[in-house]
mmCIF file of C-alpha atoms in Angstrom:
data_model
loop_
_atom_site.group_PDB
_atom_site.id
_atom_site.type_symbol
_atom_site.label_atom_id
_atom_site.label_comp_id
_atom_site.label_asym_id
_atom_site.label_seq_id
_atom_site.Cartn_x
_atom_site.Cartn_y
_atom_site.Cartn_z
ATOM 1 C CA ALA A 176 0.000 0.000 0.000
ATOM 2 C CA GLN A 177 1.147 3.523 -0.727
ATOM 3 C CA SER A 178 2.268 5.298 2.415
ATOM 4 C CA VAL A 179 4.188 8.220 3.851
ATOM 5 C CA THR A 180 6.308 7.933 6.980
ATOM 6 C CA GLN A 181 7.382 10.821 9.136
ATOM 7 C CA LEU A 182 9.913 9.260 11.426
ATOM 8 C CA ASP A 183 9.716 11.790 14.256
ATOM 9 C CA SER A 184 6.437 12.658 15.925
ATOM 10 C CA GLN A 185 8.042 15.455 17.945
ATOM 11 C CA VAL A 186 11.210 17.491 17.417
ATOM 12 C CA PRO A 187 12.330 19.920 20.134
ATOM 13 C CA VAL A 188 15.009 22.394 19.127
ATOM 14 C CA PHE A 189 16.508 25.614 20.424
ATOM 15 C CA GLU A 190 16.019 28.906 18.628
ATOM 16 C CA GLU A 191 18.589 29.615 15.870
ATOM 17 C CA ALA A 192 19.570 25.937 15.663
ATOM 18 C CA PRO A 193 19.233 24.004 12.390
ATOM 19 C CA VAL A 194 16.452 21.460 12.013
ATOM 20 C CA GLU A 195 15.631 18.546 9.718
ATOM 21 C CA LEU A 196 12.211 16.906 9.611
ATOM 22 C CA ARG A 197 12.295 13.518 7.930
ATOM 23 C CA CYS A 198 9.849 12.114 5.413
ATOM 24 C CA ASN A 199 9.973 8.833 3.500
ATOM 25 C CA TYR A 200 7.445 7.513 1.018
ATOM 26 C CA SER A 201 6.791 4.094 -0.470
ATOM 27 C CA SER A 202 8.429 3.748 -3.816
ATOM 28 C CA SER A 203 6.669 4.635 -7.025
ATOM 29 C CA VAL A 204 7.643 5.529 -10.564
ATOM 30 C CA SER A 205 6.055 8.932 -10.359
ATOM 31 C CA VAL A 206 5.493 11.037 -7.264
ATOM 32 C CA TYR A 207 4.747 14.618 -6.424
ATOM 33 C CA LEU A 208 5.779 15.690 -2.938
ATOM 34 C CA PHE A 209 4.509 18.414 -0.624
ATOM 35 C CA TRP A 210 5.225 19.843 2.802
ATOM 36 C CA TYR A 211 2.441 21.638 4.662
ATOM 37 C CA VAL A 212 2.589 23.507 7.967
ATOM 38 C CA GLN A 213 -0.251 23.774 10.466
ATOM 39 C CA TYR A 214 -0.146 26.463 13.124
ATOM 40 C CA PRO A 215 -2.342 25.942 16.217
ATOM 41 C CA ASN A 216 -6.062 26.039 15.440
ATOM 42 C CA GLN A 217 -5.462 26.799 11.783
ATOM 43 C CA GLY A 218 -5.685 24.921 8.499
ATOM 44 C CA LEU A 219 -2.766 23.631 6.464
ATOM 45 C CA GLN A 220 -0.539 26.036 4.568
ATOM 46 C CA LEU A 221 1.699 24.910 1.717
ATOM 47 C CA LEU A 222 5.409 25.311 2.510
ATOM 48 C CA LEU A 223 6.876 23.869 -0.677
ATOM 49 C CA LYS A 224 6.396 21.213 -3.318
ATOM 50 C CA TYR A 225 8.409 19.040 -5.662
ATOM 51 C CA LEU A 226 6.891 18.285 -9.057
ATOM 52 C CA SER A 227 9.936 17.834 -11.306
ATOM 53 C CA GLY A 228 13.305 19.366 -12.136
ATOM 54 C CA SER A 229 15.799 20.416 -9.496
ATOM 55 C CA THR A 230 15.766 18.083 -6.524
ATOM 56 C CA LEU A 231 16.366 20.960 -4.084
ATOM 57 C CA VAL A 232 13.196 22.895 -3.541
ATOM 58 C CA LYS A 233 12.962 26.186 -1.692
ATOM 59 C CA GLY A 234 9.790 27.267 0.056
ATOM 60 C CA ILE A 235 8.402 29.970 2.258
ATOM 61 C CA ASN A 236 9.802 31.055 5.623
ATOM 62 C CA GLY A 237 13.343 29.909 4.753
ATOM 63 C CA PHE A 238 12.503 26.206 4.498
ATOM 64 C CA GLU A 239 13.889 23.888 1.837
ATOM 65 C CA ALA A 240 13.582 20.206 1.010
ATOM 66 C CA GLU A 241 15.527 17.759 -1.084
ATOM 67 C CA PHE A 242 13.979 15.011 -3.179
ATOM 68 C CA ASN A 243 16.076 11.850 -3.070
ATOM 69 C CA LYS A 244 14.668 9.235 -5.413
ATOM 70 C CA SER A 245 17.091 6.450 -4.460
ATOM 71 C CA GLN A 246 16.262 6.820 -0.777
ATOM 72 C CA THR A 247 12.585 7.668 -1.410
ATOM 73 C CA SER A 248 12.936 10.640 0.903
ATOM 74 C CA PHE A 249 11.885 14.277 0.969
ATOM 75 C CA HIS A 250 13.366 15.742 4.148
ATOM 76 C CA LEU A 251 12.555 19.304 5.197
ATOM 77 C CA ARG A 252 15.332 21.553 6.505
ATOM 78 C CA LYS A 253 15.872 25.018 7.875
ATOM 79 C CA PRO A 254 19.338 26.310 8.817
ATOM 80 C CA SER A 255 18.142 28.514 11.687
ATOM 81 C CA VAL A 256 14.714 28.239 13.295
ATOM 82 C CA HIS A 257 12.647 30.885 15.056
ATOM 83 C CA ILE A 258 10.128 30.642 17.853
ATOM 84 C CA SER A 259 7.447 31.377 15.256
ATOM 85 C CA ASP A 260 8.291 28.119 13.428
ATOM 86 C CA THR A 261 6.662 26.174 16.255
ATOM 87 C CA ALA A 262 3.925 24.228 14.473
ATOM 88 C CA GLU A 263 3.052 20.820 13.106
ATOM 89 C CA TYR A 264 4.539 19.848 9.750
ATOM 90 C CA PHE A 265 2.991 17.355 7.356
ATOM 91 C CA CYS A 266 4.615 15.594 4.439
ATOM 92 C CA ALA A 267 2.237 14.545 1.654
ATOM 93 C CA VAL A 268 2.528 12.562 -1.551
ATOM 94 C CA LYS A 269 0.542 12.318 -4.753
ATOM 95 C CA TYR A 270 1.278 9.041 -6.542
ATOM 96 C CA GLY A 271 1.247 8.158 -10.190
ATOM 97 C CA GLY A 272 0.703 11.608 -11.601
ATOM 98 C CA SER A 273 -3.027 11.202 -11.215
ATOM 99 C CA GLN A 274 -5.575 13.644 -9.934
ATOM 100 C CA GLY A 275 -7.074 13.048 -6.542
ATOM 101 C CA ASN A 276 -6.224 12.957 -2.900
ATOM 102 C CA LEU A 277 -2.934 13.445 -1.140
ATOM 103 C CA ILE A 278 -1.564 10.788 1.173
ATOM 104 C CA PHE A 279 -0.277 12.383 4.348
ATOM 105 C CA GLY A 280 2.240 11.389 6.964
ATOM 106 C CA LYS A 281 1.165 11.569 10.580
ATOM 107 C CA GLY A 282 2.916 14.879 11.152
ATOM 108 C CA THR A 283 5.896 16.147 13.119
ATOM 109 C CA LYS A 284 5.429 18.669 15.907
ATOM 110 C CA LEU A 285 8.294 21.129 15.872
ATOM 111 C CA SER A 286 8.795 22.912 19.173
ATOM 112 C CA VAL A 287 11.277 25.788 19.143
ATOM 113 C CA LYS A 288 12.530 26.811 22.574
ATOM 114 C CA PRO A 289 14.245 30.096 23.465
ATOM 115 C CA GLY B 190 -8.519 36.770 -2.726
ATOM 116 C CA ALA B 191 -10.646 34.737 -0.366
ATOM 117 C CA GLY B 192 -9.430 31.345 0.653
ATOM 118 C CA VAL B 193 -11.337 28.188 1.461
ATOM 119 C CA SER B 194 -13.888 28.803 4.193
ATOM 120 C CA GLN B 195 -15.607 26.276 6.421
ATOM 121 C CA SER B 196 -18.506 26.493 8.817
ATOM 122 C CA PRO B 197 -19.097 26.079 11.626
ATOM 123 C CA SER B 198 -15.622 26.426 13.086
ATOM 124 C CA ASN B 199 -16.663 24.341 16.085
ATOM 125 C CA LYS B 200 -19.525 21.930 16.557
ATOM 126 C CA VAL B 201 -20.530 20.043 19.685
ATOM 127 C CA THR B 202 -23.210 17.417 19.302
ATOM 128 C CA GLU B 203 -24.674 14.493 21.167
ATOM 129 C CA LYS B 204 -24.088 10.927 20.146
ATOM 130 C CA GLY B 205 -26.722 9.785 17.668
ATOM 131 C CA LYS B 206 -27.470 13.207 16.222
ATOM 132 C CA ASP B 207 -26.803 14.161 12.591
ATOM 133 C CA VAL B 208 -24.397 16.977 11.686
ATOM 134 C CA GLU B 209 -23.712 18.970 8.517
ATOM 135 C CA LEU B 210 -20.395 20.619 7.800
ATOM 136 C CA ARG B 211 -20.040 23.202 5.052
ATOM 137 C CA CYS B 212 -17.166 24.085 2.752
ATOM 138 C CA ASP B 213 -16.884 27.063 0.393
ATOM 139 C CA PRO B 214 -13.982 26.487 -1.999
ATOM 140 C CA ILE B 215 -11.856 29.122 -3.676
ATOM 141 C CA SER B 216 -13.766 30.628 -6.577
ATOM 142 C CA GLY B 217 -12.918 28.901 -9.849
ATOM 143 C CA HIS B 218 -11.476 25.781 -8.255
ATOM 144 C CA THR B 219 -13.002 22.722 -9.858
ATOM 145 C CA ALA B 220 -11.752 20.115 -7.401
ATOM 146 C CA LEU B 221 -12.815 19.799 -3.772
ATOM 147 C CA TYR B 222 -11.553 17.400 -1.103
ATOM 148 C CA TRP B 223 -12.586 16.438 2.404
ATOM 149 C CA TYR B 224 -10.096 15.102 4.949
ATOM 150 C CA ARG B 225 -10.391 14.134 8.588
ATOM 151 C CA GLN B 226 -7.698 14.888 11.157
ATOM 152 C CA SER B 227 -7.868 12.777 14.296
ATOM 153 C CA LEU B 228 -5.479 12.547 17.213
ATOM 154 C CA GLY B 229 -2.900 9.928 16.434
ATOM 155 C CA GLN B 230 -4.293 9.243 12.955
ATOM 156 C CA GLY B 231 -2.962 12.158 10.999
ATOM 157 C CA LEU B 232 -4.911 13.317 7.973
ATOM 158 C CA GLU B 233 -7.212 10.817 6.310
ATOM 159 C CA PHE B 234 -8.788 11.325 2.921
ATOM 160 C CA LEU B 235 -12.581 11.101 2.865
ATOM 161 C CA ILE B 236 -13.986 12.161 -0.514
ATOM 162 C CA TYR B 237 -12.980 14.018 -3.698
ATOM 163 C CA PHE B 238 -15.115 15.934 -6.197
ATOM 164 C CA GLN B 239 -13.868 16.985 -9.619
ATOM 165 C CA GLY B 240 -16.137 18.919 -11.921
ATOM 166 C CA ASN B 241 -19.133 16.904 -13.048
ATOM 167 C CA SER B 242 -17.439 13.535 -12.581
ATOM 168 C CA ALA B 243 -18.696 11.006 -10.070
ATOM 169 C CA PRO B 244 -17.027 11.685 -6.717
ATOM 170 C CA ASP B 245 -14.297 9.430 -5.366
ATOM 171 C CA LYS B 246 -15.837 8.174 -2.133
ATOM 172 C CA SER B 247 -13.176 5.593 -1.396
ATOM 173 C CA GLY B 248 -12.116 7.217 1.886
ATOM 174 C CA LEU B 249 -15.504 7.451 3.575
ATOM 175 C CA PRO B 250 -15.253 5.296 6.737
ATOM 176 C CA SER B 251 -18.874 4.136 6.844
ATOM 177 C CA ASP B 252 -22.257 4.642 5.216
ATOM 178 C CA ARG B 253 -23.064 7.180 7.923
ATOM 179 C CA PHE B 254 -20.847 9.610 6.034
ATOM 180 C CA SER B 255 -21.976 11.300 2.840
ATOM 181 C CA ALA B 256 -21.150 14.461 0.944
ATOM 182 C CA GLU B 257 -22.562 16.459 -1.893
ATOM 183 C CA ARG B 258 -21.392 19.366 -3.950
ATOM 184 C CA THR B 259 -24.052 21.646 -5.360
ATOM 185 C CA GLY B 260 -23.526 23.647 -8.528
ATOM 186 C CA GLY B 261 -19.875 22.696 -8.646
ATOM 187 C CA SER B 262 -19.094 24.970 -5.719
ATOM 188 C CA VAL B 263 -20.238 24.628 -2.102
ATOM 189 C CA SER B 264 -19.975 21.206 -0.496
ATOM 190 C CA THR B 265 -21.691 19.717 2.542
ATOM 191 C CA LEU B 266 -20.358 16.760 4.494
ATOM 192 C CA THR B 267 -23.078 14.992 6.467
ATOM 193 C CA ILE B 268 -22.485 12.574 9.307
ATOM 194 C CA GLN B 269 -25.561 10.652 10.411
ATOM 195 C CA ARG B 270 -26.022 9.099 13.847
ATOM 196 C CA THR B 271 -22.742 10.509 15.087
ATOM 197 C CA GLN B 272 -20.481 8.388 17.270
ATOM 198 C CA GLN B 273 -17.790 9.498 19.689
ATOM 199 C CA GLU B 274 -15.092 8.211 17.348
ATOM 200 C CA ASP B 275 -16.292 10.764 14.784
ATOM 201 C CA SER B 276 -14.786 13.513 16.947
ATOM 202 C CA ALA B 277 -12.063 15.117 14.838
ATOM 203 C CA VAL B 278 -11.180 18.159 12.791
ATOM 204 C CA TYR B 279 -12.727 17.994 9.326
ATOM 205 C CA LEU B 280 -10.674 19.818 6.726
ATOM 206 C CA CYS B 281 -11.784 20.877 3.285
ATOM 207 C CA ALA B 282 -9.419 21.712 0.431
ATOM 208 C CA SER B 283 -9.862 22.918 -3.127
ATOM 209 C CA SER B 284 -7.665 23.076 -6.189
ATOM 210 C CA PHE B 285 -7.604 24.184 -9.793
ATOM 211 C CA ILE B 286 -6.827 21.160 -11.930
ATOM 212 C CA VAL B 287 -3.779 21.750 -14.128
ATOM 213 C CA GLY B 288 -3.403 18.199 -15.404
ATOM 214 C CA GLY B 289 -1.055 15.373 -14.527
ATOM 215 C CA GLY B 290 -1.767 15.595 -10.832
ATOM 216 C CA GLN B 291 0.402 18.673 -10.279
ATOM 217 C CA GLU B 292 -2.302 20.795 -8.674
ATOM 218 C CA THR B 293 -1.812 22.331 -5.243
ATOM 219 C CA GLN B 294 -4.538 21.833 -2.676
ATOM 220 C CA TYR B 295 -5.491 24.853 -0.572
ATOM 221 C CA PHE B 296 -6.970 24.079 2.825
ATOM 222 C CA GLY B 297 -9.634 25.724 4.905
ATOM 223 C CA PRO B 298 -9.338 26.267 8.674
ATOM 224 C CA GLY B 299 -11.372 23.180 9.469
ATOM 225 C CA THR B 300 -14.423 22.330 11.553
ATOM 226 C CA ARG B 301 -13.673 20.904 14.975
ATOM 227 C CA LEU B 302 -16.362 18.320 15.777
ATOM 228 C CA LEU B 303 -16.887 16.983 19.275
ATOM 229 C CA VAL B 304 -19.382 14.209 19.838
ATOM 230 C CA LEU B 305 -20.396 13.794 23.467
#
């Protein structure tokens, strides 16, 4: 079955430290990959997406992610986090180039401490 | 412009009652999706509407759940005879189909449902 795994349910980090949130997906010939962020009591906001081309994708708020086909990964990184980055982050995959629903990971709660 | 809106933002109901949740997609978006976000379960797909095509209902957890989309715009998700396990945040998303599955889904703020 097609699936998305976010290996860490919670990631605590100090302000200005780098962070990496991990995401792996089950292998497929064609995938589109997304990272969404959810601030408390809000909906999901798109951070970045990989459709094709360069494997390093830059998004909003200084985040970036790298698509690694051989490792079926799409890890999210930020070199220096802020208190305001405290939120839950979701990795999502669209398989096979078809229209329809996204398959989400279970989310990673990023907690940035002063 | 306006984003996806959902109403109500919060709903408390008693077990066994029916509830209706509403979603107003972004104007011009032809695709509409419903997801459910439960503690420990992440985001689960429920149903997908695209234009005039038959909806993809493959994610609906039981026949107590149904949804309709009127006039290709507003959608209503109905849960009949609610159970406590239906308590969750119900998220709606919409997208403009660009072909090949590359569309971006834009999410509403969700409806938080609590079944007592």
